[in-house]
């Protein structure tokens, strides 16, 4: 946090129920400017539900959401997006039958101001705006190293490249806050390393604060500054990633109670350095 700058996102006591199912149970955390923040947990732990509340897709039964210091609880998703938030989804949301370039161009829609007058005077007015929008898109295509496939139909390229296209589409909206929902799902190790590098570069070169939803702990420990671990709709650990995932409650959530006991017994029986060695 720099110069007393407000947190990018604050979730304060979020609660949400679907009928008799309590999906969120008092979720509270904050994301600071410039962070890569991990929202971690097993499948069904409430990660995506938390983000759906934060981005306006669900209204919480209790609790508040603040974005850049502004209370946005219950605000519509399109209004939240216009405040500098972009998001990718766990399942690819690319448009088949369209090229890589066309899919990325769609990410500029929140900055476009179509009008009948602009269409009427296209060659003088709307064309200038289109050229400006394309300049930004071309910069992101180069940043994401997608030049060679820009004119390919998006459905024929490999999954790893499709994920890069989706990240590029989010970046062309020039977000201040980027939310990535399992950006490395289904990838092999090489593809995961590529995406991790692009995420780190987006933070360093474009000044974007990033929240990553993940259940792969290796991803979180590799690139995140801090993490919150969820299980059954509540926070069971938070802090630096390696510290958070070492909590007994996290081991139990991922491996089961019996395995957690085995880990605890192994730690208890491990040799400890003597007082002289510690000194």
Coordinates of C-alpha atoms in Angstrom, one line a residue:
X1 CA 0.0 0.0 0.0
X2 CA 1.5 3.3 -1.1
X3 CA 0.9 6.7 0.3
X4 CA -2.2 5.9 2.3
X5 CA -3.9 4.6 -0.9
X6 CA -7.2 2.8 -0.2
X7 CA -7.4 -0.9 -0.6
X8 CA -8.5 -2.0 -4.1
X9 CA -11.1 -4.4 -2.8
X10 CA -12.5 -4.9 0.7
X11 CA -15.0 -7.7 1.5
X12 CA -16.5 -7.2 4.9
X13 CA -18.5 -9.9 6.6
X14 CA -20.1 -11.3 3.4
X15 CA -22.9 -13.8 3.9
X16 CA -24.9 -15.5 1.1
X17 CA -27.4 -18.3 1.2
X18 CA -29.1 -20.3 -1.6
X19 CA -32.2 -21.7 0.0
X20 CA -31.0 -23.8 2.9
X21 CA -27.4 -23.8 1.7
X22 CA -25.2 -21.2 3.4
X23 CA -22.6 -20.5 0.7
X24 CA -20.7 -17.7 2.4
X25 CA -20.2 -17.4 6.2
X26 CA -18.8 -14.0 7.1
X27 CA -16.1 -13.6 4.5
X28 CA -13.7 -10.7 5.2
X29 CA -10.5 -9.7 3.5
X30 CA -8.8 -6.9 1.6
X31 CA -6.7 -6.6 -1.5
X32 CA -4.0 -3.9 -1.5
X33 CA -2.9 -1.9 -4.5
X34 CA -0.2 -3.7 -6.6
X35 CA -0.8 -7.1 -5.0
X36 CA -1.3 -10.5 -6.7
X37 CA -3.8 -11.9 -4.2
X38 CA -4.8 -15.6 -4.1
X39 CA -8.3 -16.8 -3.3
X40 CA -7.7 -20.5 -2.6
X41 CA -9.7 -23.6 -1.6
X42 CA -11.0 -27.0 -2.7
X43 CA -13.7 -27.2 -5.3
X44 CA -17.0 -25.9 -3.9
X45 CA -15.4 -23.9 -1.1
X46 CA -17.0 -20.6 -2.1
X47 CA -14.2 -18.9 -4.2
X48 CA -16.2 -18.1 -7.3
X49 CA -19.3 -17.2 -5.2
X50 CA -17.2 -14.7 -3.3
X51 CA -16.1 -13.0 -6.5
X52 CA -19.6 -13.1 -7.9
X53 CA -20.7 -11.1 -4.9
X54 CA -17.8 -8.7 -5.2
X55 CA -18.5 -8.1 -8.9
X56 CA -22.3 -7.7 -8.6
X57 CA -23.6 -11.0 -10.0
X58 CA -25.0 -11.8 -6.5
X59 CA -26.2 -9.5 -3.8
X60 CA -25.1 -10.6 -0.3
X61 CA -27.6 -11.3 2.4
X62 CA -25.2 -9.5 4.8
X63 CA -21.9 -7.7 4.6
X64 CA -20.5 -4.9 2.4
X65 CA -18.1 -4.7 -0.6
X66 CA -15.9 -1.6 -1.2
X67 CA -14.0 -1.0 -4.4
X68 CA -11.3 1.7 -4.4
X69 CA -12.9 3.0 -1.3
X70 CA -16.4 3.2 -2.7
X71 CA -19.3 1.0 -1.4
X72 CA -20.5 -1.0 -4.4
X73 CA -22.6 -3.6 -2.6
X74 CA -25.4 -4.6 -4.9
X75 CA -24.2 -2.5 -7.8
X76 CA -24.8 -3.9 -11.3
X77 CA -21.8 -5.8 -12.9
X78 CA -21.6 -3.4 -15.9
X79 CA -21.2 -0.4 -13.5
X80 CA -18.6 -2.2 -11.6
X81 CA -16.7 -3.0 -14.8
X82 CA -16.7 0.7 -15.7
X83 CA -14.9 1.4 -12.5
X84 CA -11.8 -0.4 -13.8
X85 CA -12.6 -4.1 -13.1
X86 CA -12.0 -6.9 -15.7
X87 CA -12.6 -10.6 -15.2
X88 CA -11.9 -13.9 -16.8
X89 CA -14.0 -17.0 -16.1
X90 CA -13.2 -20.6 -15.2
X91 CA -14.9 -21.8 -18.4
X92 CA -13.7 -20.1 -21.5
X93 CA -16.1 -17.4 -22.7
X94 CA -14.6 -16.9 -26.2
X95 CA -16.8 -16.5 -29.3
X96 CA -16.3 -19.3 -31.7
X97 CA -16.5 -18.5 -35.4
X98 CA -14.6 -15.2 -34.7
X99 CA -10.9 -14.6 -35.0
X100 CA -8.4 -14.1 -32.2
X101 CA -8.3 -10.4 -33.1
X102 CA -12.1 -10.0 -33.1
X103 CA -12.4 -11.7 -29.7
X104 CA -9.8 -9.3 -28.2
X105 CA -11.5 -6.3 -29.8
X106 CA -14.7 -7.1 -27.8
X107 CA -12.8 -6.2 -24.7
X108 CA -12.8 -2.6 -25.7
X109 CA -16.6 -2.3 -25.7
X110 CA -16.9 -0.5 -22.3
X111 CA -14.8 2.3 -23.8
X112 CA -16.7 2.7 -27.0
X113 CA -19.5 5.3 -27.4
X114 CA -21.6 4.2 -30.5
X115 CA -24.1 6.7 -31.8
X116 CA -26.3 7.3 -34.8
X117 CA -24.4 10.6 -35.5
X118 CA -21.1 8.9 -35.3
X119 CA -22.2 6.3 -37.8
X120 CA -23.5 9.0 -40.1
X121 CA -20.2 10.8 -40.1
X122 CA -18.1 7.6 -39.9
X123 CA -15.2 8.7 -42.1
X124 CA -14.5 11.8 -39.9
X125 CA -15.6 10.8 -36.4
X126 CA -16.2 7.1 -35.8
X127 CA -13.2 6.0 -37.9
X128 CA -10.8 8.0 -35.6
X129 CA -12.2 6.3 -32.6
X130 CA -11.9 2.9 -34.2
X131 CA -8.2 3.5 -35.1
X132 CA -7.5 4.6 -31.5
X133 CA -9.2 1.4 -30.1
X134 CA -7.3 -0.8 -32.5
X135 CA -4.0 0.8 -31.4
X136 CA -4.6 -0.3 -27.8
X137 CA -5.6 -3.8 -29.0
X138 CA -2.5 -4.2 -31.1
X139 CA -0.3 -3.2 -28.1
X140 CA -1.9 -6.0 -26.0
X141 CA -1.6 -8.5 -28.8
X142 CA 2.1 -7.8 -28.9
X143 CA 2.4 -7.9 -25.1
X144 CA 0.7 -11.3 -25.0
X145 CA 2.7 -12.6 -28.0
X146 CA -0.3 -13.4 -30.1
X147 CA 0.8 -11.8 -33.4
X148 CA 1.2 -15.1 -35.3
X149 CA -2.3 -16.3 -34.6
X150 CA -4.2 -13.0 -34.7
X151 CA -6.3 -14.0 -37.8
X152 CA -6.9 -17.6 -36.7
X153 CA -10.4 -18.7 -35.7
X154 CA -10.2 -18.9 -32.0
X155 CA -11.7 -22.4 -31.8
X156 CA -8.8 -24.0 -33.7
X157 CA -6.0 -22.8 -31.5
X158 CA -4.8 -24.9 -28.4
X159 CA -6.2 -24.4 -25.0
X160 CA -3.1 -22.6 -23.6
X161 CA -3.4 -20.0 -26.4
X162 CA -7.1 -19.6 -25.9
X163 CA -6.4 -18.8 -22.2
X164 CA -3.9 -16.1 -23.4
X165 CA -6.6 -14.7 -25.7
X166 CA -9.0 -14.4 -22.8
X167 CA -6.4 -12.7 -20.7
X168 CA -5.6 -10.3 -23.6
X169 CA -9.4 -9.5 -23.9
X170 CA -9.4 -8.6 -20.2
X171 CA -6.3 -6.4 -20.5
X172 CA -7.5 -4.3 -23.5
X173 CA -10.2 -2.9 -21.2
X174 CA -7.3 -1.2 -19.3
X175 CA -8.4 -2.5 -15.9
X176 CA -7.0 -1.2 -12.6
X177 CA -8.2 -4.5 -11.0
X178 CA -8.1 -7.9 -12.8
X179 CA -9.9 -11.0 -11.5
X180 CA -8.7 -14.3 -12.9
X181 CA -10.9 -17.4 -12.3
X182 CA -8.6 -20.5 -12.5
X183 CA -6.6 -19.1 -15.4
X184 CA -4.4 -22.2 -15.6
X185 CA -7.1 -24.9 -15.4
X186 CA -6.5 -27.7 -17.9
X187 CA -3.0 -26.5 -18.9
X188 CA 0.2 -28.5 -19.0
X189 CA 3.2 -27.3 -17.0
X190 CA 4.8 -25.3 -19.9
X191 CA 1.5 -23.5 -20.6
X192 CA 1.1 -22.7 -16.9
X193 CA 4.5 -21.2 -16.7
X194 CA 3.7 -18.9 -19.7
X195 CA 0.5 -17.7 -18.2
X196 CA 2.3 -17.1 -14.8
X197 CA 4.9 -15.0 -16.6
X198 CA 2.2 -12.9 -18.3
X199 CA 0.3 -12.3 -15.0
X200 CA 3.5 -11.1 -13.3
X201 CA 4.3 -8.9 -16.3
X202 CA 0.8 -7.4 -16.3
X203 CA 1.3 -6.4 -12.6
X204 CA 4.8 -5.0 -13.2
X205 CA 4.4 -3.3 -16.6
X206 CA 0.7 -2.3 -16.5
X207 CA 0.3 -1.5 -12.8
X208 CA -2.7 -3.9 -12.5
X209 CA -3.8 -5.3 -9.1
X210 CA -4.7 -9.0 -9.5
X211 CA -6.9 -11.4 -7.7
X212 CA -6.5 -15.1 -8.7
X213 CA -9.0 -17.8 -7.9
X214 CA -7.2 -21.1 -7.7
X215 CA -7.1 -24.5 -6.1
X216 CA -3.6 -25.4 -7.3
X217 CA -1.3 -24.5 -4.4
X218 CA 1.8 -24.5 -6.6
X219 CA 0.4 -21.6 -8.6
X220 CA -0.5 -19.6 -5.6
X221 CA 2.9 -20.0 -3.8
X222 CA 4.7 -19.2 -7.0
X223 CA 3.1 -15.8 -7.9
X224 CA 0.9 -14.6 -5.1
X225 CA 1.9 -12.1 -2.4
X226 CA -0.9 -13.1 0.0
X227 CA -3.7 -15.6 0.0
X228 CA -7.0 -16.4 1.7
X229 CA -8.0 -20.1 2.0
X230 CA -11.7 -20.9 2.0
X231 CA -13.5 -24.1 2.9
X232 CA -17.3 -24.6 3.1
X233 CA -17.9 -20.9 2.7
X234 CA -15.6 -19.6 5.4
X235 CA -12.0 -18.5 5.8
X236 CA -9.7 -21.2 7.4
X237 CA -6.3 -19.5 6.8
X238 CA -4.8 -16.3 5.4
X239 CA -1.4 -14.7 5.1
X240 CA 1.7 -15.3 3.0
X241 CA 0.9 -18.3 0.7
X242 CA 3.4 -20.8 2.1
X243 CA 2.4 -20.0 5.7
X244 CA -1.4 -20.2 4.9
X245 CA -1.3 -23.6 3.2
X246 CA 0.8 -25.1 6.0
X247 CA -2.1 -24.5 8.5
X248 CA -3.6 -27.8 9.8
X249 CA -7.1 -26.8 8.8
X250 CA -5.9 -26.3 5.2
X251 CA -4.1 -29.7 5.1
X252 CA -7.3 -31.3 6.4
X253 CA -9.5 -29.5 3.8
X254 CA -7.3 -30.8 1.0
X255 CA -6.2 -34.2 2.2
X256 CA -8.8 -35.3 4.7
X257 CA -8.6 -35.6 8.5
X258 CA -6.6 -38.9 8.5
X259 CA -3.9 -37.5 6.3
X260 CA -3.8 -34.3 8.3
X261 CA -3.2 -36.3 11.5
X262 CA -0.4 -38.2 9.8
X263 CA 1.3 -34.9 8.8
X264 CA 0.9 -33.6 12.3
X265 CA 2.4 -36.7 13.8
X266 CA 5.4 -36.6 11.4
X267 CA 6.0 -33.0 12.3
X268 CA 5.9 -33.8 16.0
X269 CA 8.3 -36.7 15.6
X270 CA 10.8 -34.7 13.5
X271 CA 14.1 -34.0 15.2
X272 CA 14.5 -30.5 16.6
X273 CA 17.8 -28.6 16.7
X274 CA 19.3 -28.3 20.1
X275 CA 19.6 -25.0 21.9
X276 CA 23.2 -24.7 20.9
X277 CA 22.4 -25.2 17.2
X278 CA 19.6 -22.8 17.3
X279 CA 21.9 -20.2 18.7

